[in-house]
Amino acid sequence: NAGVTQTPKFQVLKTGQSMTLQCAQDMNHNSMYWYRQDPGMGLRLIYYSASEGTTDKGEVPNGYNVSRLNKREFSLRLESAAPSQTSVYFCASSVGQGVYNEQFFGPGTRLTVL
Amino acid sequence: AQKITQTQPGMFVQEKEAVTLDCTYDTSDQSYGLFWYKQPSSGEMIFLIYQGSYDEQNATEGRYSLNFQKARKSANLVISASQLGDSAMYFCAMRDTGRRALTFGSGTRLQVQP
């Protein structure tokens, strides 16, 4: 049982390049999330997927797109990377949308945009 | 709007002593959940403890306890008998019925000294 996995762990991009961050969970969770963490700050929600087939914007969605490929996988795409998107990206999942549902986090992807 | 405030950017504690990390929150919902996560230098987010707004007793998980004062809207984390391995960033987070994901505070960096 791997929990939440993310690939890649590290990535360096040039401004304007595109890439997709992959996330998968094996806990049969319905809800999945993408957060970013900037230095000295807590995590901020980029997008989430309440259930398979649905996605919604979070606090900071500009410059990103997501795909809930199936129940297990939730990818985050940067179409044209900008230096402001340099951050650590975390994927998370939870059983559902209840206020008591703990979120389980992946190990993070450290992205640098030059 | 939801908000989580952690007023202590950094804390020091001697090994084997107890330490309290402060967290205040703001929500107009009656139903909400409060979470604490630990982020060691390796970067992963580790769930520590959860408190529901309707829980009458303070949550405890091993050496971690949550001092929940609903009227004051505070949810402080208490770590008893600190260990060197407790040195990390600690984040308070909240979820209420109006929001689909966690709102995080800015974190407290705890350093345990031998």
mmCIF file with all atom_site columns, C-alpha atoms in Angstrom:
data_model
loop_
_atom_site.group_PDB
_atom_site.id
_atom_site.type_symbol
_atom_site.label_atom_id
_atom_site.label_alt_id
_atom_site.label_comp_id
_atom_site.label_asym_id
_atom_site.label_entity_id
_atom_site.label_seq_id
_atom_site.pdbx_PDB_ins_code
_atom_site.Cartn_x
_atom_site.Cartn_y
_atom_site.Cartn_z
_atom_site.occupancy
_atom_site.B_iso_or_equiv
_atom_site.pdbx_formal_charge
_atom_site.auth_seq_id
_atom_site.auth_comp_id
_atom_site.auth_asym_id
_atom_site.auth_atom_id
_atom_site.pdbx_PDB_model_num
ATOM 1   C CA . ASN A 1 1   ? 0.000   0.000  0.000   1.00 0.00 ? 1   ASN A CA 1
ATOM 2   C CA . ALA A 1 2   ? 1.966   3.003  -1.315  1.00 0.00 ? 2   ALA A CA 1
ATOM 3   C CA . GLY A 1 3   ? -0.571  5.660  -0.278  1.00 0.00 ? 3   GLY A CA 1
ATOM 4   C CA . VAL A 1 4   ? -0.214  8.777  -2.446  1.00 0.00 ? 4   VAL A CA 1
ATOM 5   C CA . THR A 1 5   ? 2.591   8.808  -4.977  1.00 0.00 ? 5   THR A CA 1
ATOM 6   C CA . GLN A 1 6   ? 3.825   11.720 -7.078  1.00 0.00 ? 6   GLN A CA 1
ATOM 7   C CA . THR A 1 7   ? 6.155   11.968 -10.037 1.00 0.00 ? 7   THR A CA 1
ATOM 8   C CA . PRO A 1 8   ? 8.563   13.513 -10.619 1.00 0.00 ? 8   PRO A CA 1
ATOM 9   C CA . LYS A 1 9   ? 10.205  14.420 -7.295  1.00 0.00 ? 9   LYS A CA 1
ATOM 10  C CA . PHE A 1 10  ? 12.203  17.264 -8.795  1.00 0.00 ? 10  PHE A CA 1
ATOM 11  C CA . GLN A 1 11  ? 11.887  19.242 -12.017 1.00 0.00 ? 11  GLN A CA 1
ATOM 12  C CA . VAL A 1 12  ? 13.563  22.252 -13.560 1.00 0.00 ? 12  VAL A CA 1
ATOM 13  C CA . LEU A 1 13  ? 11.785  24.047 -16.396 1.00 0.00 ? 13  LEU A CA 1
ATOM 14  C CA . LYS A 1 14  ? 12.504  27.062 -18.513 1.00 0.00 ? 14  LYS A CA 1
ATOM 15  C CA . THR A 1 15  ? 9.924   29.814 -18.753 1.00 0.00 ? 15  THR A CA 1
ATOM 16  C CA . GLY A 1 16  ? 7.282   28.868 -21.301 1.00 0.00 ? 16  GLY A CA 1
ATOM 17  C CA . GLN A 1 17  ? 7.824   25.128 -21.130 1.00 0.00 ? 17  GLN A CA 1
ATOM 18  C CA . SER A 1 18  ? 4.987   22.810 -20.238 1.00 0.00 ? 18  SER A CA 1
ATOM 19  C CA . MET A 1 19  ? 4.833   19.773 -18.012 1.00 0.00 ? 19  MET A CA 1
ATOM 20  C CA . THR A 1 20  ? 2.440   17.474 -16.207 1.00 0.00 ? 20  THR A CA 1
ATOM 21  C CA . LEU A 1 21  ? 2.738   16.428 -12.587 1.00 0.00 ? 21  LEU A CA 1
ATOM 22  C CA . GLN A 1 22  ? 1.356   12.975 -11.940 1.00 0.00 ? 22  GLN A CA 1
ATOM 23  C CA . CYS A 1 23  ? -0.413  11.793 -8.808  1.00 0.00 ? 23  CYS A CA 1
ATOM 24  C CA . ALA A 1 24  ? -1.894  8.434  -7.918  1.00 0.00 ? 24  ALA A CA 1
ATOM 25  C CA . GLN A 1 25  ? -3.464  6.969  -4.786  1.00 0.00 ? 25  GLN A CA 1
ATOM 26  C CA . ASP A 1 26  ? -4.216  3.352  -3.947  1.00 0.00 ? 26  ASP A CA 1
ATOM 27  C CA . MET A 1 27  ? -6.518  3.931  -0.976  1.00 0.00 ? 27  MET A CA 1
ATOM 28  C CA . ASN A 1 28  ? -9.744  3.960  -3.004  1.00 0.00 ? 28  ASN A CA 1
ATOM 29  C CA . HIS A 1 29  ? -10.336 7.573  -2.036  1.00 0.00 ? 29  HIS A CA 1
ATOM 30  C CA . ASN A 1 30  ? -12.989 9.607  -3.795  1.00 0.00 ? 30  ASN A CA 1
ATOM 31  C CA . SER A 1 31  ? -11.473 13.082 -3.407  1.00 0.00 ? 31  SER A CA 1
ATOM 32  C CA . MET A 1 32  ? -8.116  14.346 -4.588  1.00 0.00 ? 32  MET A CA 1
ATOM 33  C CA . TYR A 1 33  ? -6.359  17.698 -4.330  1.00 0.00 ? 33  TYR A CA 1
ATOM 34  C CA . TRP A 1 34  ? -3.425  19.699 -5.611  1.00 0.00 ? 34  TRP A CA 1
ATOM 35  C CA . TYR A 1 35  ? -1.720  22.219 -3.339  1.00 0.00 ? 35  TYR A CA 1
ATOM 36  C CA . ARG A 1 36  ? 1.321   24.416 -3.696  1.00 0.00 ? 36  ARG A CA 1
ATOM 37  C CA . GLN A 1 37  ? 3.648   25.455 -0.897  1.00 0.00 ? 37  GLN A CA 1
ATOM 38  C CA . ASP A 1 38  ? 5.764   28.562 -1.202  1.00 0.00 ? 38  ASP A CA 1
ATOM 39  C CA . PRO A 1 39  ? 8.605   29.400 1.232   1.00 0.00 ? 39  PRO A CA 1
ATOM 40  C CA . GLY A 1 40  ? 7.376   30.490 4.646   1.00 0.00 ? 40  GLY A CA 1
ATOM 41  C CA . MET A 1 41  ? 3.762   29.746 3.814   1.00 0.00 ? 41  MET A CA 1
ATOM 42  C CA . GLY A 1 42  ? 1.247   27.053 4.360   1.00 0.00 ? 42  GLY A CA 1
ATOM 43  C CA . LEU A 1 43  ? -0.265  25.053 1.540   1.00 0.00 ? 43  LEU A CA 1
ATOM 44  C CA . ARG A 1 44  ? -2.686  26.713 -0.849  1.00 0.00 ? 44  ARG A CA 1
ATOM 45  C CA . LEU A 1 45  ? -5.251  24.821 -2.882  1.00 0.00 ? 45  LEU A CA 1
ATOM 46  C CA . ILE A 1 46  ? -4.849  24.910 -6.651  1.00 0.00 ? 46  ILE A CA 1
ATOM 47  C CA . TYR A 1 47  ? -7.556  22.478 -7.799  1.00 0.00 ? 47  TYR A CA 1
ATOM 48  C CA . TYR A 1 48  ? -9.497  19.631 -6.337  1.00 0.00 ? 48  TYR A CA 1
ATOM 49  C CA . SER A 1 49  ? -11.629 16.749 -7.513  1.00 0.00 ? 49  SER A CA 1
ATOM 50  C CA . ALA A 1 50  ? -14.485 15.831 -5.205  1.00 0.00 ? 50  ALA A CA 1
ATOM 51  C CA . SER A 1 51  ? -15.104 12.592 -7.078  1.00 0.00 ? 51  SER A CA 1
ATOM 52  C CA . GLU A 1 52  ? -14.181 10.857 -10.305 1.00 0.00 ? 52  GLU A CA 1
ATOM 53  C CA . GLY A 1 53  ? -15.291 12.970 -13.251 1.00 0.00 ? 53  GLY A CA 1
ATOM 54  C CA . THR A 1 54  ? -15.424 16.302 -11.419 1.00 0.00 ? 54  THR A CA 1
ATOM 55  C CA . THR A 1 55  ? -12.845 19.037 -10.920 1.00 0.00 ? 55  THR A CA 1
ATOM 56  C CA . ASP A 1 56  ? -13.080 22.493 -9.369  1.00 0.00 ? 56  ASP A CA 1
ATOM 57  C CA . LYS A 1 57  ? -10.846 25.497 -8.873  1.00 0.00 ? 57  LYS A CA 1
ATOM 58  C CA . GLY A 1 58  ? -9.225  26.292 -5.575  1.00 0.00 ? 58  GLY A CA 1
ATOM 59  C CA . GLU A 1 59  ? -7.582  29.480 -4.337  1.00 0.00 ? 59  GLU A CA 1
ATOM 60  C CA . VAL A 1 60  ? -4.797  29.771 -6.909  1.00 0.00 ? 60  VAL A CA 1
ATOM 61  C CA . PRO A 1 61  ? -5.849  28.042 -10.165 1.00 0.00 ? 61  PRO A CA 1
ATOM 62  C CA . ASN A 1 62  ? -4.419  30.491 -12.702 1.00 0.00 ? 62  ASN A CA 1
ATOM 63  C CA . GLY A 1 63  ? -1.823  28.930 -14.974 1.00 0.00 ? 63  GLY A CA 1
ATOM 64  C CA . TYR A 1 64  ? -2.833  25.351 -14.180 1.00 0.00 ? 64  TYR A CA 1
ATOM 65  C CA . ASN A 1 65  ? -5.141  22.691 -15.530 1.00 0.00 ? 65  ASN A CA 1
ATOM 66  C CA . VAL A 1 66  ? -6.065  19.329 -14.064 1.00 0.00 ? 66  VAL A CA 1
ATOM 67  C CA . SER A 1 67  ? -7.382  15.998 -15.196 1.00 0.00 ? 67  SER A CA 1
ATOM 68  C CA . ARG A 1 68  ? -9.020  13.343 -13.059 1.00 0.00 ? 68  ARG A CA 1
ATOM 69  C CA . LEU A 1 69  ? -8.068  10.451 -15.265 1.00 0.00 ? 69  LEU A CA 1
ATOM 70  C CA . ASN A 1 70  ? -9.818  7.831  -13.148 1.00 0.00 ? 70  ASN A CA 1
ATOM 71  C CA . LYS A 1 71  ? -10.483 7.252  -9.478  1.00 0.00 ? 71  LYS A CA 1
ATOM 72  C CA . ARG A 1 72  ? -6.799  6.679  -8.757  1.00 0.00 ? 72  ARG A CA 1
ATOM 73  C CA . GLU A 1 73  ? -5.102  9.391  -10.773 1.00 0.00 ? 73  GLU A CA 1
ATOM 74  C CA . PHE A 1 74  ? -5.207  13.182 -10.726 1.00 0.00 ? 74  PHE A CA 1
ATOM 75  C CA . SER A 1 75  ? -2.727  15.128 -12.839 1.00 0.00 ? 75  SER A CA 1
ATOM 76  C CA . LEU A 1 76  ? -1.724  18.785 -12.790 1.00 0.00 ? 76  LEU A CA 1
ATOM 77  C CA . ARG A 1 77  ? -0.556  20.508 -15.963 1.00 0.00 ? 77  ARG A CA 1
ATOM 78  C CA . LEU A 1 78  ? 1.403   23.691 -16.404 1.00 0.00 ? 78  LEU A CA 1
ATOM 79  C CA . GLU A 1 79  ? 0.841   24.816 -19.984 1.00 0.00 ? 79  GLU A CA 1
ATOM 80  C CA . SER A 1 80  ? 3.376   27.645 -20.051 1.00 0.00 ? 80  SER A CA 1
ATOM 81  C CA . ALA A 1 81  ? 5.516   27.700 -16.937 1.00 0.00 ? 81  ALA A CA 1
ATOM 82  C CA . ALA A 1 82  ? 6.395   31.001 -15.271 1.00 0.00 ? 82  ALA A CA 1
ATOM 83  C CA . PRO A 1 83  ? 8.968   31.761 -12.535 1.00 0.00 ? 83  PRO A CA 1
ATOM 84  C CA . SER A 1 84  ? 6.056   32.521 -10.173 1.00 0.00 ? 84  SER A CA 1
ATOM 85  C CA . GLN A 1 85  ? 5.146   28.840 -10.370 1.00 0.00 ? 85  GLN A CA 1
ATOM 86  C CA . THR A 1 86  ? 8.393   27.833 -8.683  1.00 0.00 ? 86  THR A CA 1
ATOM 87  C CA . SER A 1 87  ? 7.106   25.974 -5.659  1.00 0.00 ? 87  SER A CA 1
ATOM 88  C CA . VAL A 1 88  ? 6.661   22.611 -4.002  1.00 0.00 ? 88  VAL A CA 1
ATOM 89  C CA . TYR A 1 89  ? 3.543   20.843 -5.222  1.00 0.00 ? 89  TYR A CA 1
ATOM 90  C CA . PHE A 1 90  ? 1.641   18.391 -3.079  1.00 0.00 ? 90  PHE A CA 1
ATOM 91  C CA . CYS A 1 91  ? -1.063  16.005 -4.120  1.00 0.00 ? 91  CYS A CA 1
ATOM 92  C CA . ALA A 1 92  ? -3.465  14.733 -1.472  1.00 0.00 ? 92  ALA A CA 1
ATOM 93  C CA . SER A 1 93  ? -6.475  12.471 -1.218  1.00 0.00 ? 93  SER A CA 1
ATOM 94  C CA . SER A 1 94  ? -9.296  11.826 1.205   1.00 0.00 ? 94  SER A CA 1
ATOM 95  C CA . VAL A 1 95  ? -12.154 9.381  1.541   1.00 0.00 ? 95  VAL A CA 1
ATOM 96  C CA . GLY A 1 96  ? -14.666 12.119 0.875   1.00 0.00 ? 96  GLY A CA 1
ATOM 97  C CA . GLN A 1 97  ? -15.599 15.709 1.393   1.00 0.00 ? 97  GLN A CA 1
ATOM 98  C CA . GLY A 1 98  ? -16.650 15.561 5.036   1.00 0.00 ? 98  GLY A CA 1
ATOM 99  C CA . VAL A 1 99  ? -15.112 18.065 7.450   1.00 0.00 ? 99  VAL A CA 1
ATOM 100 C CA . TYR A 1 100 ? -13.709 15.156 9.446   1.00 0.00 ? 100 TYR A CA 1
ATOM 101 C CA . ASN A 1 101 ? -11.976 13.497 6.521   1.00 0.00 ? 101 ASN A CA 1
ATOM 102 C CA . GLU A 1 102 ? -8.236  13.452 6.972   1.00 0.00 ? 102 GLU A CA 1
ATOM 103 C CA . GLN A 1 103 ? -6.188  14.216 3.887   1.00 0.00 ? 103 GLN A CA 1
ATOM 104 C CA . PHE A 1 104 ? -3.223  12.028 3.018   1.00 0.00 ? 104 PHE A CA 1
ATOM 105 C CA . PHE A 1 105 ? -0.373  13.738 1.228   1.00 0.00 ? 105 PHE A CA 1
ATOM 106 C CA . GLY A 1 106 ? 2.130   12.612 -1.339  1.00 0.00 ? 106 GLY A CA 1
ATOM 107 C CA . PRO A 1 107 ? 5.862   13.330 -0.924  1.00 0.00 ? 107 PRO A CA 1
ATOM 108 C CA . GLY A 1 108 ? 5.760   16.483 -3.048  1.00 0.00 ? 108 GLY A CA 1
ATOM 109 C CA . THR A 1 109 ? 7.328   17.690 -6.289  1.00 0.00 ? 109 THR A CA 1
ATOM 110 C CA . ARG A 1 110 ? 9.888   20.464 -6.101  1.00 0.00 ? 110 ARG A CA 1
ATOM 111 C CA . LEU A 1 111 ? 9.553   22.574 -9.263  1.00 0.00 ? 111 LEU A CA 1
ATOM 112 C CA . THR A 1 112 ? 11.907  25.336 -10.316 1.00 0.00 ? 112 THR A CA 1
ATOM 113 C CA . VAL A 1 113 ? 11.082  27.573 -13.276 1.00 0.00 ? 113 VAL A CA 1
ATOM 114 C CA . LEU A 1 114 ? 14.014  29.555 -14.630 1.00 0.00 ? 114 LEU A CA 1
ATOM 115 C CA . ALA B 2 1   ? -13.938 33.729 5.038   1.00 0.00 ? 1   ALA B CA 1
ATOM 116 C CA . GLN B 2 2   ? -11.934 31.005 6.620   1.00 0.00 ? 2   GLN B CA 1
ATOM 117 C CA . LYS B 2 3   ? -8.658  31.869 8.221   1.00 0.00 ? 3   LYS B CA 1
ATOM 118 C CA . ILE B 2 4   ? -6.064  30.048 10.274  1.00 0.00 ? 4   ILE B CA 1
ATOM 119 C CA . THR B 2 5   ? -3.544  32.038 12.306  1.00 0.00 ? 5   THR B CA 1
ATOM 120 C CA . GLN B 2 6   ? -0.350  30.659 13.761  1.00 0.00 ? 6   GLN B CA 1
ATOM 121 C CA . THR B 2 7   ? 1.395   33.516 15.544  1.00 0.00 ? 7   THR B CA 1
ATOM 122 C CA . GLN B 2 8   ? 4.632   31.715 16.453  1.00 0.00 ? 8   GLN B CA 1
ATOM 123 C CA . PRO B 2 9   ? 6.995   31.565 13.453  1.00 0.00 ? 9   PRO B CA 1
ATOM 124 C CA . GLY B 2 10  ? 9.547   29.671 15.530  1.00 0.00 ? 10  GLY B CA 1
ATOM 125 C CA . MET B 2 11  ? 9.736   27.917 18.887  1.00 0.00 ? 11  MET B CA 1
ATOM 126 C CA . PHE B 2 12  ? 12.499  26.322 20.911  1.00 0.00 ? 12  PHE B CA 1
ATOM 127 C CA . VAL B 2 13  ? 11.991  23.613 23.511  1.00 0.00 ? 13  VAL B CA 1
ATOM 128 C CA . GLN B 2 14  ? 14.336  21.490 25.570  1.00 0.00 ? 14  GLN B CA 1
ATOM 129 C CA . GLU B 2 15  ? 14.255  17.770 25.051  1.00 0.00 ? 15  GLU B CA 1
ATOM 130 C CA . LYS B 2 16  ? 11.769  15.994 27.350  1.00 0.00 ? 16  LYS B CA 1
ATOM 131 C CA . GLU B 2 17  ? 9.812   19.187 28.045  1.00 0.00 ? 17  GLU B CA 1
ATOM 132 C CA . ALA B 2 18  ? 6.288   19.915 26.858  1.00 0.00 ? 18  ALA B CA 1
ATOM 133 C CA . VAL B 2 19  ? 5.529   22.594 24.271  1.00 0.00 ? 19  VAL B CA 1
ATOM 134 C CA . THR B 2 20  ? 2.349   24.274 23.066  1.00 0.00 ? 20  THR B CA 1
ATOM 135 C CA . LEU B 2 21  ? 1.947   25.477 19.496  1.00 0.00 ? 21  LEU B CA 1
ATOM 136 C CA . ASP B 2 22  ? -0.779  28.065 19.066  1.00 0.00 ? 22  ASP B CA 1
ATOM 137 C CA . CYS B 2 23  ? -3.523  28.079 16.454  1.00 0.00 ? 23  CYS B CA 1
ATOM 138 C CA . THR B 2 24  ? -6.586  30.286 16.164  1.00 0.00 ? 24  THR B CA 1
ATOM 139 C CA . TYR B 2 25  ? -9.214  29.950 13.499  1.00 0.00 ? 25  TYR B CA 1
ATOM 140 C CA . ASP B 2 26  ? -12.104 31.870 12.089  1.00 0.00 ? 26  ASP B CA 1
ATOM 141 C CA . THR B 2 27  ? -15.217 30.378 10.592  1.00 0.00 ? 27  THR B CA 1
ATOM 142 C CA . SER B 2 28  ? -18.929 31.089 10.669  1.00 0.00 ? 28  SER B CA 1
ATOM 143 C CA . ASP B 2 29  ? -19.807 27.396 10.306  1.00 0.00 ? 29  ASP B CA 1
ATOM 144 C CA . GLN B 2 30  ? -20.951 25.315 13.241  1.00 0.00 ? 30  GLN B CA 1
ATOM 145 C CA . SER B 2 31  ? -19.515 22.139 11.747  1.00 0.00 ? 31  SER B CA 1
ATOM 146 C CA . TYR B 2 32  ? -15.791 22.062 11.050  1.00 0.00 ? 32  TYR B CA 1
ATOM 147 C CA . GLY B 2 33  ? -12.700 19.976 11.543  1.00 0.00 ? 33  GLY B CA 1
ATOM 148 C CA . LEU B 2 34  ? -9.295  21.044 12.815  1.00 0.00 ? 34  LEU B CA 1
ATOM 149 C CA . PHE B 2 35  ? -6.116  19.225 11.850  1.00 0.00 ? 35  PHE B CA 1
ATOM 150 C CA . TRP B 2 36  ? -2.448  19.386 12.709  1.00 0.00 ? 36  TRP B CA 1
ATOM 151 C CA . TYR B 2 37  ? 0.265   18.256 10.328  1.00 0.00 ? 37  TYR B CA 1
ATOM 152 C CA . LYS B 2 38  ? 4.000   17.866 10.826  1.00 0.00 ? 38  LYS B CA 1
ATOM 153 C CA . GLN B 2 39  ? 6.454   18.638 8.043   1.00 0.00 ? 39  GLN B CA 1
ATOM 154 C CA . PRO B 2 40  ? 10.008  17.474 8.770   1.00 0.00 ? 40  PRO B CA 1
ATOM 155 C CA . SER B 2 41  ? 12.969  18.737 6.783   1.00 0.00 ? 41  SER B CA 1
ATOM 156 C CA . SER B 2 42  ? 12.471  15.898 4.328   1.00 0.00 ? 42  SER B CA 1
ATOM 157 C CA . GLY B 2 43  ? 9.321   17.689 3.185   1.00 0.00 ? 43  GLY B CA 1
ATOM 158 C CA . GLU B 2 44  ? 6.465   15.244 3.564   1.00 0.00 ? 44  GLU B CA 1
ATOM 159 C CA . MET B 2 45  ? 3.236   16.192 5.318   1.00 0.00 ? 45  MET B CA 1
ATOM 160 C CA . ILE B 2 46  ? 2.414   13.897 8.225   1.00 0.00 ? 46  ILE B CA 1
ATOM 161 C CA . PHE B 2 47  ? -1.028  13.938 9.830   1.00 0.00 ? 47  PHE B CA 1
ATOM 162 C CA . LEU B 2 48  ? -0.866  14.186 13.627  1.00 0.00 ? 48  LEU B CA 1
ATOM 163 C CA . ILE B 2 49  ? -4.266  14.811 15.160  1.00 0.00 ? 49  ILE B CA 1
ATOM 164 C CA . TYR B 2 50  ? -7.842  15.823 14.417  1.00 0.00 ? 50  TYR B CA 1
ATOM 165 C CA . GLN B 2 51  ? -10.553 17.626 16.415  1.00 0.00 ? 51  GLN B CA 1
ATOM 166 C CA . GLY B 2 52  ? -14.161 17.943 15.322  1.00 0.00 ? 52  GLY B CA 1
ATOM 167 C CA . SER B 2 53  ? -16.156 21.009 16.296  1.00 0.00 ? 53  SER B CA 1
ATOM 168 C CA . TYR B 2 54  ? -18.763 18.860 18.025  1.00 0.00 ? 54  TYR B CA 1
ATOM 169 C CA . ASP B 2 55  ? -16.273 16.748 19.925  1.00 0.00 ? 55  ASP B CA 1
ATOM 170 C CA . GLU B 2 56  ? -16.682 17.420 23.618  1.00 0.00 ? 56  GLU B CA 1
ATOM 171 C CA . GLN B 2 57  ? -13.330 16.010 24.638  1.00 0.00 ? 57  GLN B CA 1
ATOM 172 C CA . ASN B 2 58  ? -9.927  17.188 23.520  1.00 0.00 ? 58  ASN B CA 1
ATOM 173 C CA . ALA B 2 59  ? -8.301  14.862 21.013  1.00 0.00 ? 59  ALA B CA 1
ATOM 174 C CA . THR B 2 60  ? -5.211  12.922 21.995  1.00 0.00 ? 60  THR B CA 1
ATOM 175 C CA . GLU B 2 61  ? -2.822  10.773 19.957  1.00 0.00 ? 61  GLU B CA 1
ATOM 176 C CA . GLY B 2 62  ? 0.117   9.462  21.906  1.00 0.00 ? 62  GLY B CA 1
ATOM 177 C CA . ARG B 2 63  ? 2.308   12.413 22.890  1.00 0.00 ? 63  ARG B CA 1
ATOM 178 C CA . TYR B 2 64  ? 0.102   14.826 20.953  1.00 0.00 ? 64  TYR B CA 1
ATOM 179 C CA . SER B 2 65  ? -2.993  16.460 22.359  1.00 0.00 ? 65  SER B CA 1
ATOM 180 C CA . LEU B 2 66  ? -5.161  19.237 21.089  1.00 0.00 ? 66  LEU B CA 1
ATOM 181 C CA . ASN B 2 67  ? -6.281  21.935 23.508  1.00 0.00 ? 67  ASN B CA 1
ATOM 182 C CA . PHE B 2 68  ? -9.598  22.903 21.923  1.00 0.00 ? 68  PHE B CA 1
ATOM 183 C CA . GLN B 2 69  ? -11.285 26.051 23.220  1.00 0.00 ? 69  GLN B CA 1
ATOM 184 C CA . LYS B 2 70  ? -14.307 26.558 21.025  1.00 0.00 ? 70  LYS B CA 1
ATOM 185 C CA . ALA B 2 71  ? -15.455 29.871 22.454  1.00 0.00 ? 71  ALA B CA 1
ATOM 186 C CA . ARG B 2 72  ? -12.010 31.347 21.901  1.00 0.00 ? 72  ARG B CA 1
ATOM 187 C CA . LYS B 2 73  ? -11.679 29.655 18.515  1.00 0.00 ? 73  LYS B CA 1
ATOM 188 C CA . SER B 2 74  ? -8.348  28.173 19.393  1.00 0.00 ? 74  SER B CA 1
ATOM 189 C CA . ALA B 2 75  ? -6.931  24.711 18.731  1.00 0.00 ? 75  ALA B CA 1
ATOM 190 C CA . ASN B 2 76  ? -3.473  24.549 20.233  1.00 0.00 ? 76  ASN B CA 1
ATOM 191 C CA . LEU B 2 77  ? -1.242  21.529 19.771  1.00 0.00 ? 77  LEU B CA 1
ATOM 192 C CA . VAL B 2 78  ? 0.494   20.235 22.874  1.00 0.00 ? 78  VAL B CA 1
ATOM 193 C CA . ILE B 2 79  ? 3.504   17.951 22.476  1.00 0.00 ? 79  ILE B CA 1
ATOM 194 C CA . SER B 2 80  ? 4.535   16.255 25.695  1.00 0.00 ? 80  SER B CA 1
ATOM 195 C CA . ALA B 2 81  ? 8.030   14.954 26.411  1.00 0.00 ? 81  ALA B CA 1
ATOM 196 C CA . SER B 2 82  ? 9.609   16.512 23.316  1.00 0.00 ? 82  SER B CA 1
ATOM 197 C CA . GLN B 2 83  ? 12.081  14.449 21.340  1.00 0.00 ? 83  GLN B CA 1
ATOM 198 C CA . LEU B 2 84  ? 14.807  15.538 18.937  1.00 0.00 ? 84  LEU B CA 1
ATOM 199 C CA . GLY B 2 85  ? 12.767  13.985 16.136  1.00 0.00 ? 85  GLY B CA 1
ATOM 200 C CA . ASP B 2 86  ? 9.963   16.443 16.835  1.00 0.00 ? 86  ASP B CA 1
ATOM 201 C CA . SER B 2 87  ? 12.002  19.225 15.237  1.00 0.00 ? 87  SER B CA 1
ATOM 202 C CA . ALA B 2 88  ? 9.939   20.202 12.206  1.00 0.00 ? 88  ALA B CA 1
ATOM 203 C CA . MET B 2 89  ? 7.394   22.641 10.814  1.00 0.00 ? 89  MET B CA 1
ATOM 204 C CA . TYR B 2 90  ? 3.916   22.249 12.248  1.00 0.00 ? 90  TYR B CA 1
ATOM 205 C CA . PHE B 2 91  ? 0.815   23.352 10.393  1.00 0.00 ? 91  PHE B CA 1
ATOM 206 C CA . CYS B 2 92  ? -2.670  23.887 11.726  1.00 0.00 ? 92  CYS B CA 1
ATOM 207 C CA . ALA B 2 93  ? -5.456  23.429 9.175   1.00 0.00 ? 93  ALA B CA 1
ATOM 208 C CA . MET B 2 94  ? -9.228  23.621 9.086   1.00 0.00 ? 94  MET B CA 1
ATOM 209 C CA . ARG B 2 95  ? -12.057 22.444 6.931   1.00 0.00 ? 95  ARG B CA 1
ATOM 210 C CA . ASP B 2 96  ? -15.668 23.524 7.222   1.00 0.00 ? 96  ASP B CA 1
ATOM 211 C CA . THR B 2 97  ? -18.794 22.718 5.265   1.00 0.00 ? 97  THR B CA 1
ATOM 212 C CA . GLY B 2 98  ? -18.332 25.707 2.989   1.00 0.00 ? 98  GLY B CA 1
ATOM 213 C CA . ARG B 2 99  ? -14.987 24.607 1.693   1.00 0.00 ? 99  ARG B CA 1
ATOM 214 C CA . ARG B 2 100 ? -13.885 21.557 -0.188  1.00 0.00 ? 100 ARG B CA 1
ATOM 215 C CA . ALA B 2 101 ? -10.337 21.366 1.080   1.00 0.00 ? 101 ALA B CA 1
ATOM 216 C CA . LEU B 2 102 ? -8.108  22.346 3.975   1.00 0.00 ? 102 LEU B CA 1
ATOM 217 C CA . THR B 2 103 ? -7.130  25.911 4.791   1.00 0.00 ? 103 THR B CA 1
ATOM 218 C CA . PHE B 2 104 ? -3.640  26.019 6.278   1.00 0.00 ? 104 PHE B CA 1
ATOM 219 C CA . GLY B 2 105 ? -1.909  28.400 8.627   1.00 0.00 ? 105 GLY B CA 1
ATOM 220 C CA . SER B 2 106 ? 1.588   29.665 7.894   1.00 0.00 ? 106 SER B CA 1
ATOM 221 C CA . GLY B 2 107 ? 3.196   27.179 10.258  1.00 0.00 ? 107 GLY B CA 1
ATOM 222 C CA . THR B 2 108 ? 5.455   27.119 13.315  1.00 0.00 ? 108 THR B CA 1
ATOM 223 C CA . ARG B 2 109 ? 9.013   25.852 13.134  1.00 0.00 ? 109 ARG B CA 1
ATOM 224 C CA . LEU B 2 110 ? 9.793   23.865 16.284  1.00 0.00 ? 110 LEU B CA 1
ATOM 225 C CA . GLN B 2 111 ? 13.369  23.140 17.266  1.00 0.00 ? 111 GLN B CA 1
ATOM 226 C CA . VAL B 2 112 ? 14.025  20.665 20.061  1.00 0.00 ? 112 VAL B CA 1
ATOM 227 C CA . GLN B 2 113 ? 17.324  21.212 21.812  1.00 0.00 ? 113 GLN B CA 1
ATOM 228 C CA . PRO B 2 114 ? 19.247  18.462 23.630  1.00 0.00 ? 114 PRO B CA 1
#
